[in-house]
Coordinates of C-alpha atoms and ligand atoms in Angstrom, one line a residue:
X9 CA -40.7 4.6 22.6
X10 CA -38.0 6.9 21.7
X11 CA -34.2 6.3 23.0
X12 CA -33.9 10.1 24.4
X13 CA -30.5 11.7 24.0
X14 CA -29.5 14.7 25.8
X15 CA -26.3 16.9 24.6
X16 CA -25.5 19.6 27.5
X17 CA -23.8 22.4 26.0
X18 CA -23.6 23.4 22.1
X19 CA -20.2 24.8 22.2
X20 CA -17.9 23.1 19.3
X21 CA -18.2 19.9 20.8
X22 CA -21.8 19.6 21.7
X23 CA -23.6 21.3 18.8
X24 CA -21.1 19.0 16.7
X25 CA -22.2 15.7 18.6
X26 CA -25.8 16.3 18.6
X27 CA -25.8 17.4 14.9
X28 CA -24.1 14.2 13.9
X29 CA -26.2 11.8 15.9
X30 CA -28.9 13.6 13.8
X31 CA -27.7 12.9 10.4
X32 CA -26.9 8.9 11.2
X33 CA -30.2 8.1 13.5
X34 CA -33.3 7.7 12.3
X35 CA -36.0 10.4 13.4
X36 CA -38.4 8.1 14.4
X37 CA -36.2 5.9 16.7
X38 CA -34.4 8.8 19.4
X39 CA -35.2 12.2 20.5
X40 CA -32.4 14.1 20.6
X41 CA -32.9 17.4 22.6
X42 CA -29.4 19.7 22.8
X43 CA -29.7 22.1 26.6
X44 CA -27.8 25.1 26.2
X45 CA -27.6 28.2 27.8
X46 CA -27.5 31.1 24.6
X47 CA -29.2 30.8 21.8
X48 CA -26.8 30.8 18.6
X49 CA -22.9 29.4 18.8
X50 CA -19.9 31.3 20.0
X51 CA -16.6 31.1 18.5
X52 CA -14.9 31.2 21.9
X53 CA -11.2 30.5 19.4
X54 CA -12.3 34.2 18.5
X55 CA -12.9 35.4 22.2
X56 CA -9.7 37.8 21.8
X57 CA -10.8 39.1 18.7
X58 CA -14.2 40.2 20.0
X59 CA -12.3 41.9 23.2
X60 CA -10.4 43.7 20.4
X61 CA -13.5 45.5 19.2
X62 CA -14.3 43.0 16.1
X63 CA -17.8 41.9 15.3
X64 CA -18.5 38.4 14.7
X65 CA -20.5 36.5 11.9
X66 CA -23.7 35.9 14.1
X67 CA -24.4 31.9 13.8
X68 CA -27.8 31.3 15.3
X69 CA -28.6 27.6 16.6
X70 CA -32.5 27.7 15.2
X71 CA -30.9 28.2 11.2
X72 CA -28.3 25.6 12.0
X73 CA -30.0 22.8 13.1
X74 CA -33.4 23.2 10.8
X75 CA -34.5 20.4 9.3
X76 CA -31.8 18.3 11.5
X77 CA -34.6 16.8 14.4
X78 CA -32.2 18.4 16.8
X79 CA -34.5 20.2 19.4
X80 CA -33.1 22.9 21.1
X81 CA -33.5 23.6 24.5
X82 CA -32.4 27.0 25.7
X83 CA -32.3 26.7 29.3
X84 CA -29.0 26.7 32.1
X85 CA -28.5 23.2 33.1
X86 CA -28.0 23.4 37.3
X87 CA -27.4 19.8 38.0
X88 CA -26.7 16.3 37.0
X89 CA -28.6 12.8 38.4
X90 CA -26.2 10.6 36.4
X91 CA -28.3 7.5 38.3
X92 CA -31.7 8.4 38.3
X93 CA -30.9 9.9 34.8
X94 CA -32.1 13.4 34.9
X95 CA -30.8 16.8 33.9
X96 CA -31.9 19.9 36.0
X97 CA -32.1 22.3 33.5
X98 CA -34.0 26.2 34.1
X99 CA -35.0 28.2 31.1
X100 CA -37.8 31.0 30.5
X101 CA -40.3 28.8 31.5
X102 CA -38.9 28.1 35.5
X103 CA -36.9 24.6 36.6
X104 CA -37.7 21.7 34.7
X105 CA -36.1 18.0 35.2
X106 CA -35.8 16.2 32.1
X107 CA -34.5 12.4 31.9
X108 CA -32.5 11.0 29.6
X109 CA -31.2 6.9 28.3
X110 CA -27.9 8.5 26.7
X111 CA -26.2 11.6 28.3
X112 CA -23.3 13.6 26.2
X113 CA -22.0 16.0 28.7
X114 CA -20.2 19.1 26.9
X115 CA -20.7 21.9 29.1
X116 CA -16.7 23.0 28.0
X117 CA -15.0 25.4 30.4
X118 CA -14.7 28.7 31.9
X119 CA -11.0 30.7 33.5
X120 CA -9.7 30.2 36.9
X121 CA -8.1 32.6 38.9
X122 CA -6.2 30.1 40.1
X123 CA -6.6 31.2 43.8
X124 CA -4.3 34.4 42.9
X125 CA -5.4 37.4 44.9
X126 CA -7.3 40.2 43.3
X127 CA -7.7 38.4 40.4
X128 CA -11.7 37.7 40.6
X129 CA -12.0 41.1 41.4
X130 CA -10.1 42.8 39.2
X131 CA -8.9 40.5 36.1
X132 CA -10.7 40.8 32.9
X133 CA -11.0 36.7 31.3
X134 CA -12.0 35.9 27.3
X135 CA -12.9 32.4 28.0
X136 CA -16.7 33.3 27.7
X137 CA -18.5 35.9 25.2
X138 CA -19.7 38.2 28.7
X139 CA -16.0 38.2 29.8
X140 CA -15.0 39.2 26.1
X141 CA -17.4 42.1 25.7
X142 CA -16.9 43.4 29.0
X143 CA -13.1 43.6 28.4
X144 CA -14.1 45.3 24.6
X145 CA -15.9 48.1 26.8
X146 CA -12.7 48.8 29.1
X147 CA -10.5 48.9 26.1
X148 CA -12.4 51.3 24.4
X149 CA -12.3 53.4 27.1
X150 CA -8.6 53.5 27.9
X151 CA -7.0 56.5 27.2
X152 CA -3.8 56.1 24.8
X153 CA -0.9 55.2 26.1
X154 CA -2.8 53.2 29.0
X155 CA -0.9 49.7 29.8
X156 CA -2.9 46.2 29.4
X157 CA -1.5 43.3 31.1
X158 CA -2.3 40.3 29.6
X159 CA -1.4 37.6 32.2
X160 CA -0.4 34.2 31.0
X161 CA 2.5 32.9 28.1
X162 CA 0.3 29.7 26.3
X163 CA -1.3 30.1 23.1
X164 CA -4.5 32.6 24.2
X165 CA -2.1 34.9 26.4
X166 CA 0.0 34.9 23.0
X167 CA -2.9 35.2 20.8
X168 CA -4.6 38.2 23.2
X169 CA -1.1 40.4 23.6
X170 CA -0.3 40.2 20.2
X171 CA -4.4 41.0 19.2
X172 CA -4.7 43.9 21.2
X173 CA -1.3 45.6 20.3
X174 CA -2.3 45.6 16.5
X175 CA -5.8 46.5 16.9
X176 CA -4.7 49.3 19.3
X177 CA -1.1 50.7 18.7
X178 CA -2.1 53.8 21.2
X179 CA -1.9 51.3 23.9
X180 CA 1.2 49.8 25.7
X181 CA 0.7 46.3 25.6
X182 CA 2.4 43.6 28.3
X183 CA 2.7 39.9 28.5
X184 CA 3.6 38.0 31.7
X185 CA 4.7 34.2 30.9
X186 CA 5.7 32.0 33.8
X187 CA 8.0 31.1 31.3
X188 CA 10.0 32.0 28.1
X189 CA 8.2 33.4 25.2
X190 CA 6.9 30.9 23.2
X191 CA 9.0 28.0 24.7
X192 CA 6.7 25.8 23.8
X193 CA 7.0 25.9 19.7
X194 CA 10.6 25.1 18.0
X195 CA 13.2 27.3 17.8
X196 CA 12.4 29.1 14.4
X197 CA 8.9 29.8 15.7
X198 CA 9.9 30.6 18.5
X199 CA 12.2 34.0 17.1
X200 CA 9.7 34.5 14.8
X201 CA 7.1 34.8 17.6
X202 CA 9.9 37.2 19.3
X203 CA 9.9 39.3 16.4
X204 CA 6.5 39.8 16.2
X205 CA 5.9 40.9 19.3
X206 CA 9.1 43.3 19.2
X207 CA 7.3 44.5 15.9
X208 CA 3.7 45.2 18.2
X209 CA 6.1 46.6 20.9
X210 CA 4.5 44.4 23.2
X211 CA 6.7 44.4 26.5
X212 CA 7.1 40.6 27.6
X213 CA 7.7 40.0 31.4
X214 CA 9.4 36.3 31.3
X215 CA 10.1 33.6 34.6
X216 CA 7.5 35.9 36.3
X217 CA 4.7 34.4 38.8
X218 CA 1.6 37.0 39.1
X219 CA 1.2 37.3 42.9
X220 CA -1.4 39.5 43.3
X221 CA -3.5 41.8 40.8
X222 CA -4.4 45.1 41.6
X223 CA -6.7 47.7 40.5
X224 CA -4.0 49.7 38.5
X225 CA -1.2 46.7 38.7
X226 CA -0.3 43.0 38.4
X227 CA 3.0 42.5 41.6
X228 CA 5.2 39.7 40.5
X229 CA 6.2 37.3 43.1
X230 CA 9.3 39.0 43.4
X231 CA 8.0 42.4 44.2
X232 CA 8.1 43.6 40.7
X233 CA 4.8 46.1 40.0
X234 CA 3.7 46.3 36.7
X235 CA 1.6 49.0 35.8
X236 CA -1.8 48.2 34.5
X237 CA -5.2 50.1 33.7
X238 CA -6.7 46.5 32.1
X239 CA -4.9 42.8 33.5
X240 CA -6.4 40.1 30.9
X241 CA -6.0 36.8 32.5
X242 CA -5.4 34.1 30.7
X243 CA -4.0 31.5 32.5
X244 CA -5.8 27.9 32.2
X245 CA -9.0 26.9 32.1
X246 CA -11.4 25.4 34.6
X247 CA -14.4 23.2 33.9
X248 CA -17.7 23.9 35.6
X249 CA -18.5 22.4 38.7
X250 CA -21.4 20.1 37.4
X251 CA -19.8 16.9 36.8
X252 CA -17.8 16.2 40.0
X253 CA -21.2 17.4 42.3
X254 CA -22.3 13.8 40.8
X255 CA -21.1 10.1 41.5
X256 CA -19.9 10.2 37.7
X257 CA -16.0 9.5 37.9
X258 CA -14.0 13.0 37.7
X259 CA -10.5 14.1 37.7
X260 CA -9.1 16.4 40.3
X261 CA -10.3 19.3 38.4
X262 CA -13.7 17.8 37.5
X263 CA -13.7 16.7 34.2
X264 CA -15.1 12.9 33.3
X265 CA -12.7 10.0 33.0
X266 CA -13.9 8.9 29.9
X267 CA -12.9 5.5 27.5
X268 CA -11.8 5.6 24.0
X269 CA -15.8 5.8 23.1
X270 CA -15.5 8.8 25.5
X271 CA -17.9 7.1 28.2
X272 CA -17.9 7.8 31.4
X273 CA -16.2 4.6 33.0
X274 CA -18.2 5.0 36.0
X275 CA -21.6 5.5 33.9
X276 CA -21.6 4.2 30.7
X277 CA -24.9 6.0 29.4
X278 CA -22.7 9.2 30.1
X279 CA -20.4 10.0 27.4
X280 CA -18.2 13.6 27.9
X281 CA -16.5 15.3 24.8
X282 CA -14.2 18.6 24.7
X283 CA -13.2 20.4 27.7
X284 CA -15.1 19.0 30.0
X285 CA -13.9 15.1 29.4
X286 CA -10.4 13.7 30.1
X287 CA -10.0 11.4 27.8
X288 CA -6.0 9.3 26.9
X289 CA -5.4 10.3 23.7
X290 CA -3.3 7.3 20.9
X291 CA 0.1 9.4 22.1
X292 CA -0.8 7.9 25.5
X293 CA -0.9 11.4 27.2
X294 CA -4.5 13.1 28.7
X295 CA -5.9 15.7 25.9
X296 CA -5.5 19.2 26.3
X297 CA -8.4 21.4 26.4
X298 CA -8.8 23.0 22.9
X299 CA -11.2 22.8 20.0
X300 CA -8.1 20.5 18.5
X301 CA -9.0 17.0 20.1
X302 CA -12.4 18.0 21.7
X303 CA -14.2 18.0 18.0
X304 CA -12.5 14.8 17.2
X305 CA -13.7 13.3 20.6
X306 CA -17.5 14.6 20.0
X307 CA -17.0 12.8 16.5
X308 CA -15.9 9.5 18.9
X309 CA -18.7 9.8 20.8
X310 CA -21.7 10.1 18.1
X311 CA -20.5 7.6 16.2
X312 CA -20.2 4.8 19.2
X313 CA -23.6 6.2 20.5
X314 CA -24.7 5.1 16.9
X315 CA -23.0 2.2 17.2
X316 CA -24.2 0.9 20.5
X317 CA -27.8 1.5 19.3
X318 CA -27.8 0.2 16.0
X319 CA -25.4 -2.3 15.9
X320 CA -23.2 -0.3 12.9
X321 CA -19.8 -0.8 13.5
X322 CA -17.8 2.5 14.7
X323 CA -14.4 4.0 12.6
X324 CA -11.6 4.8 14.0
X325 CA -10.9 8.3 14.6
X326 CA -7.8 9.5 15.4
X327 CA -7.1 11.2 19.1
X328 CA -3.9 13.3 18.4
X329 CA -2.7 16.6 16.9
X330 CA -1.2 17.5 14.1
X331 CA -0.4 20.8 14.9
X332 CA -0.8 24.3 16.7
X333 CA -2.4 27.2 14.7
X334 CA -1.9 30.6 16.3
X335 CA -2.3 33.9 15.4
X336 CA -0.2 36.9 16.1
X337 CA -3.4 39.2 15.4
X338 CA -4.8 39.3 11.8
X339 CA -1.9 39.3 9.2
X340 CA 1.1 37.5 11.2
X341 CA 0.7 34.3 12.6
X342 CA 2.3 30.6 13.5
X343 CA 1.6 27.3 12.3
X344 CA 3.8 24.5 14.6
X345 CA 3.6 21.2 13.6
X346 CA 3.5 18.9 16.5
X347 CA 3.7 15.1 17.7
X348 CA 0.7 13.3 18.2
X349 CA 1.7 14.1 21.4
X350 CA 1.6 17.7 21.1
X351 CA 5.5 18.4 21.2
X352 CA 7.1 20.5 18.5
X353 CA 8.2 19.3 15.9
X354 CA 11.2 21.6 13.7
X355 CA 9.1 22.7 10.7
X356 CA 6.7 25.8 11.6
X357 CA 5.2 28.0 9.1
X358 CA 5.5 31.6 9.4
X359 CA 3.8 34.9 8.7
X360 CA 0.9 35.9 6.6
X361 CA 0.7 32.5 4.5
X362 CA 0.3 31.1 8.5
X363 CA -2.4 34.2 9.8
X364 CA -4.6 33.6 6.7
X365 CA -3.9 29.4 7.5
X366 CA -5.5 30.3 11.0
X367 CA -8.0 32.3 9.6
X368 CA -9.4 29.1 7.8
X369 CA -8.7 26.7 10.8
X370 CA -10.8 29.2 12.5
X371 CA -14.0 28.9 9.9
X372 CA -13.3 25.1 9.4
X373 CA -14.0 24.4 12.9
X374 CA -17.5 26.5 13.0
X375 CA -18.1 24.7 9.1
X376 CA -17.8 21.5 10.6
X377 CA -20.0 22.2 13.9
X378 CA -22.7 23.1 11.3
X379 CA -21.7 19.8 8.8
X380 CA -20.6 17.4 10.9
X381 CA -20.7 14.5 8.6
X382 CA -18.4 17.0 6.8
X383 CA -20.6 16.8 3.7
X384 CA -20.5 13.0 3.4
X385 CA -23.7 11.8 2.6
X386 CA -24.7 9.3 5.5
X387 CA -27.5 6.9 6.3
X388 CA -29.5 7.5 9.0
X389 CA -29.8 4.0 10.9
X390 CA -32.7 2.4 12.6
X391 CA -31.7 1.7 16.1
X392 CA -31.7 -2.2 16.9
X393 CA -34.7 -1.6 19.4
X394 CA -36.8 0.2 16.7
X395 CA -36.0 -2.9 14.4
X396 CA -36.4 -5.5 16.9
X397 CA -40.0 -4.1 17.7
X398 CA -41.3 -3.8 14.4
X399 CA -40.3 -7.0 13.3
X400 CA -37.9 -6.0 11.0
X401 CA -34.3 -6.1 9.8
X402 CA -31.8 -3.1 11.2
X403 CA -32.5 -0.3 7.9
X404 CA -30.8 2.4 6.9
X405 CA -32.6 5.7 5.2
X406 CA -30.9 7.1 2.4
Ligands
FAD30 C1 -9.6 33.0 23.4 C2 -9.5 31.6 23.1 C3 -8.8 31.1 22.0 C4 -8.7 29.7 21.8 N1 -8.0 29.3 20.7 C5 -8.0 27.9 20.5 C6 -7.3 27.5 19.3 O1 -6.7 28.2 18.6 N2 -7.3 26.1 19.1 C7 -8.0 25.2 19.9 O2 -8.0 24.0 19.6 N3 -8.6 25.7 21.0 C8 -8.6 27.0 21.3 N4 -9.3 27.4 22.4 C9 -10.0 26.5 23.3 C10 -11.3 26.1 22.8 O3 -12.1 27.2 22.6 C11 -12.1 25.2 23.7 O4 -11.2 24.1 24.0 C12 -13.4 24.7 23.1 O5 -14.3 25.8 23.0 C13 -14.0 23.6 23.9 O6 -15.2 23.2 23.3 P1 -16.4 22.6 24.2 O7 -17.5 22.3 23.3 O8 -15.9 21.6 25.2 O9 -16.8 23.9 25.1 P2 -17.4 25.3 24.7 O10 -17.0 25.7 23.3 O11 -16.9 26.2 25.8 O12 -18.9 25.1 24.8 C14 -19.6 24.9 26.0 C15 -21.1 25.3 25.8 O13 -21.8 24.9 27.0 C16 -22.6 26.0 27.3 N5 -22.8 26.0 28.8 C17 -21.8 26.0 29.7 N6 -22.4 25.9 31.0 C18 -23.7 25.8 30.8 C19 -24.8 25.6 31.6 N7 -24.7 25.4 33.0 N8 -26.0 25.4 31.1 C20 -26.2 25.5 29.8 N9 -25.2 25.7 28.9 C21 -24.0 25.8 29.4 C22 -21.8 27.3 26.9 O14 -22.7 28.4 26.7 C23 -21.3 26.7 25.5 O15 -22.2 26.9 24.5 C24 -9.4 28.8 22.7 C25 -10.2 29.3 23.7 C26 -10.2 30.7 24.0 C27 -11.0 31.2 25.1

């Protein structure tokens, strides 16, 4: 019998775990079936740019996972039995339960309001490809000189503002940071984000709480109305409400407490990668939610799946960054080099040489979803179960 492994969710992390389970187990020993909800792969790094009016390279699942053994599944998954071992899943063809010996949960994350009033009602969000195009349809159809709001100071409020105001100069574009501008990155990076967004003419509302969102206005929580035919919030991220409706281990906020394998350490035949696991990373500090550690994490996970089930011996990867990439819309951008820790370090790279630097970051990260053995050839392993039962020694297939 087949071990059966189920990935839920082929966003970077997910399509990235199941492809690489593929490429270092052999066919014949799992089943490896990957639940998702749309049928090709969304950049969601590039959310901002599609709200901006740009078309993305279409990257459907069925082209990059021929040949691979990966079965897709497109279906929404509704709920999770992490101790009878099942996945409720419901796709065209009604509800369906299927079970599962390994579970990688990836199911990533979605905005929050935050509990702020008016904001479900009348925010716009690019944490999802709907929320994006929606927010592409209300641009286009703001007059000039119409004022967007973009409601948050990390790196997508940044990224957002500083998007729209170049791809749409008739508009008056606004930030609102609960803090400074960029007081995150180092100094130099810092004025040179400044600059830029003096350059875009993007008005930037600093030390300001967003109380309440209105049709027409953000209201600070001093009393301050800002004006606003489009509020773009951009403010966190929340994972979906899946994993803590189970008796799998979850933070506050739902994600998985997960090991340095990234299993569950309530149920070790759950492993969770990317957003939706909270995982220590070598720095000693929790991961941020971000394509940065999550892809490294899915990497963890494959490889000590592989490793429980054929006895091969798992590498290290490193849990840390490096640094931040972010772009100021398509020819400016920032490159901060961080701790492993994430704190900013003094060197930065600025400008075009740093926008095009993105711009690569960007493609590497949907190249390596589709290669996830990064090109390295690999073996493809009989599991020790498959070996044991066959009567022969643990192989490998070229
Ligand atoms: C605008 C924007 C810019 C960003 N920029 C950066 C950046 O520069 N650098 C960086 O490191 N990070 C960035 N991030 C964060 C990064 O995109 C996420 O951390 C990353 O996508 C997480 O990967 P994931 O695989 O965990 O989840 P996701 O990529 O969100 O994938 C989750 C997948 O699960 C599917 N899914 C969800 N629920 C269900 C369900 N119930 N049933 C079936 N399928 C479901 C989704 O359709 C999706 O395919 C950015 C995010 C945004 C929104």
């Amino acid at each position: 019998m087949q071990h059966r492994i189920i990935v839920l969710g082929a966003g970077y992390t997910g399509a990235f775990a199941a492809g690489r389970l593929a490429r270092r187990l052999h066919p014949e020993d799992v089943q490896i079936t990957l639940v998702n909800a749309e049928a090709d792969f969304v950049e969601r790094v590039r959310m901002h740019q599609v709200a901006a009016g740009q078309d993305l390279k279409p990257r459907p699942f069925a082209e990059m996972f021929a040949g691979t053994g990966v079965e897709l599944k497109l279906a929404k998954v509704t709920a999770v039995d992490a101790d009878a071992k099942t996945v409720a899943v419901t796709g065209a063809g009604g509800a369906e339960t299927l079970a599962y010996d390994t579970l990688v949960y990836a199911l990533g994350s979605g905005w929050t309001d935050h509990g702020v009033p008016g904001a479900a009602e009348h925010a716009h969000q690019i944490a999802s490809r709907p929320g994006a195009l929606k927010l592409r349809e209300r641009l286009a159809r703001l007059d000039a000189g119409a004022t967007v709001t973009v409601v948050g100071g990390g790196l997508t409020g940044v990224e957002a503002a500083t998007e729209f105001a170049e791809a749409r100069p008739d508009l008056k574009v606004a930030l609102v940071a609960r803090g400074g501008l960029g007081d995150w990155v180092s100094p130099k990076a810092q004025a040179h984000m400044r600059k830029v967004f003096a350059k875009l003419g993007i008005e930037v509302h600093e030390h300001a709480d967003v109380a309440e969102v209105r049709a027409d206005a953000v209201v600070t929580a001093d009393g301050a109305e800002i004006a606003s035919a489009a509020t773009v919030w951009t403010t966190g991220f929340a994972v979906h409400p899946i994993a803590a409706a189970t008796a799998i281990e979850t933070t506050d906020r739902g994600q998985i407490v997960v090991d340095r394998d990234m299993a569950s350490v309530s149920h070790p035949d759950v492993f969770a990668v990317g957003d939706a696991g909270y995982a220590i990373g070598d720095a000693g500090v929790p991961l941020r939610m971000s394509c940065a550690s999550g892809i490294p994490m899915a990497q963890v996970a494959a490889d000590a799946i592989t490793a429980r089930l054929t006895g091969a011996k798992a590498g290290k990867v490193p849990l840390g960054y490096f640094n931040q990439c972010i772009s100021l819309g398509r020819t400016e951008g920032l490159i901060q080099y961080v701790t492993a820790d994430d704190q900013a370090r003094s060197v930065s790279l600025r400008g075009r040489f740093a926008a095009r630097y993105k711009e690569l970051i960007c493609k590497g990260a949907a190249w390596g979803v589709a290669n996830p053995t990064y090109g390295m050839p690999v073996r493809r392993r009989r599991t020790a179960r498959a070996a044991e039962r066959t009567g022969t020694a643990v192989k490998a297939l070229a």
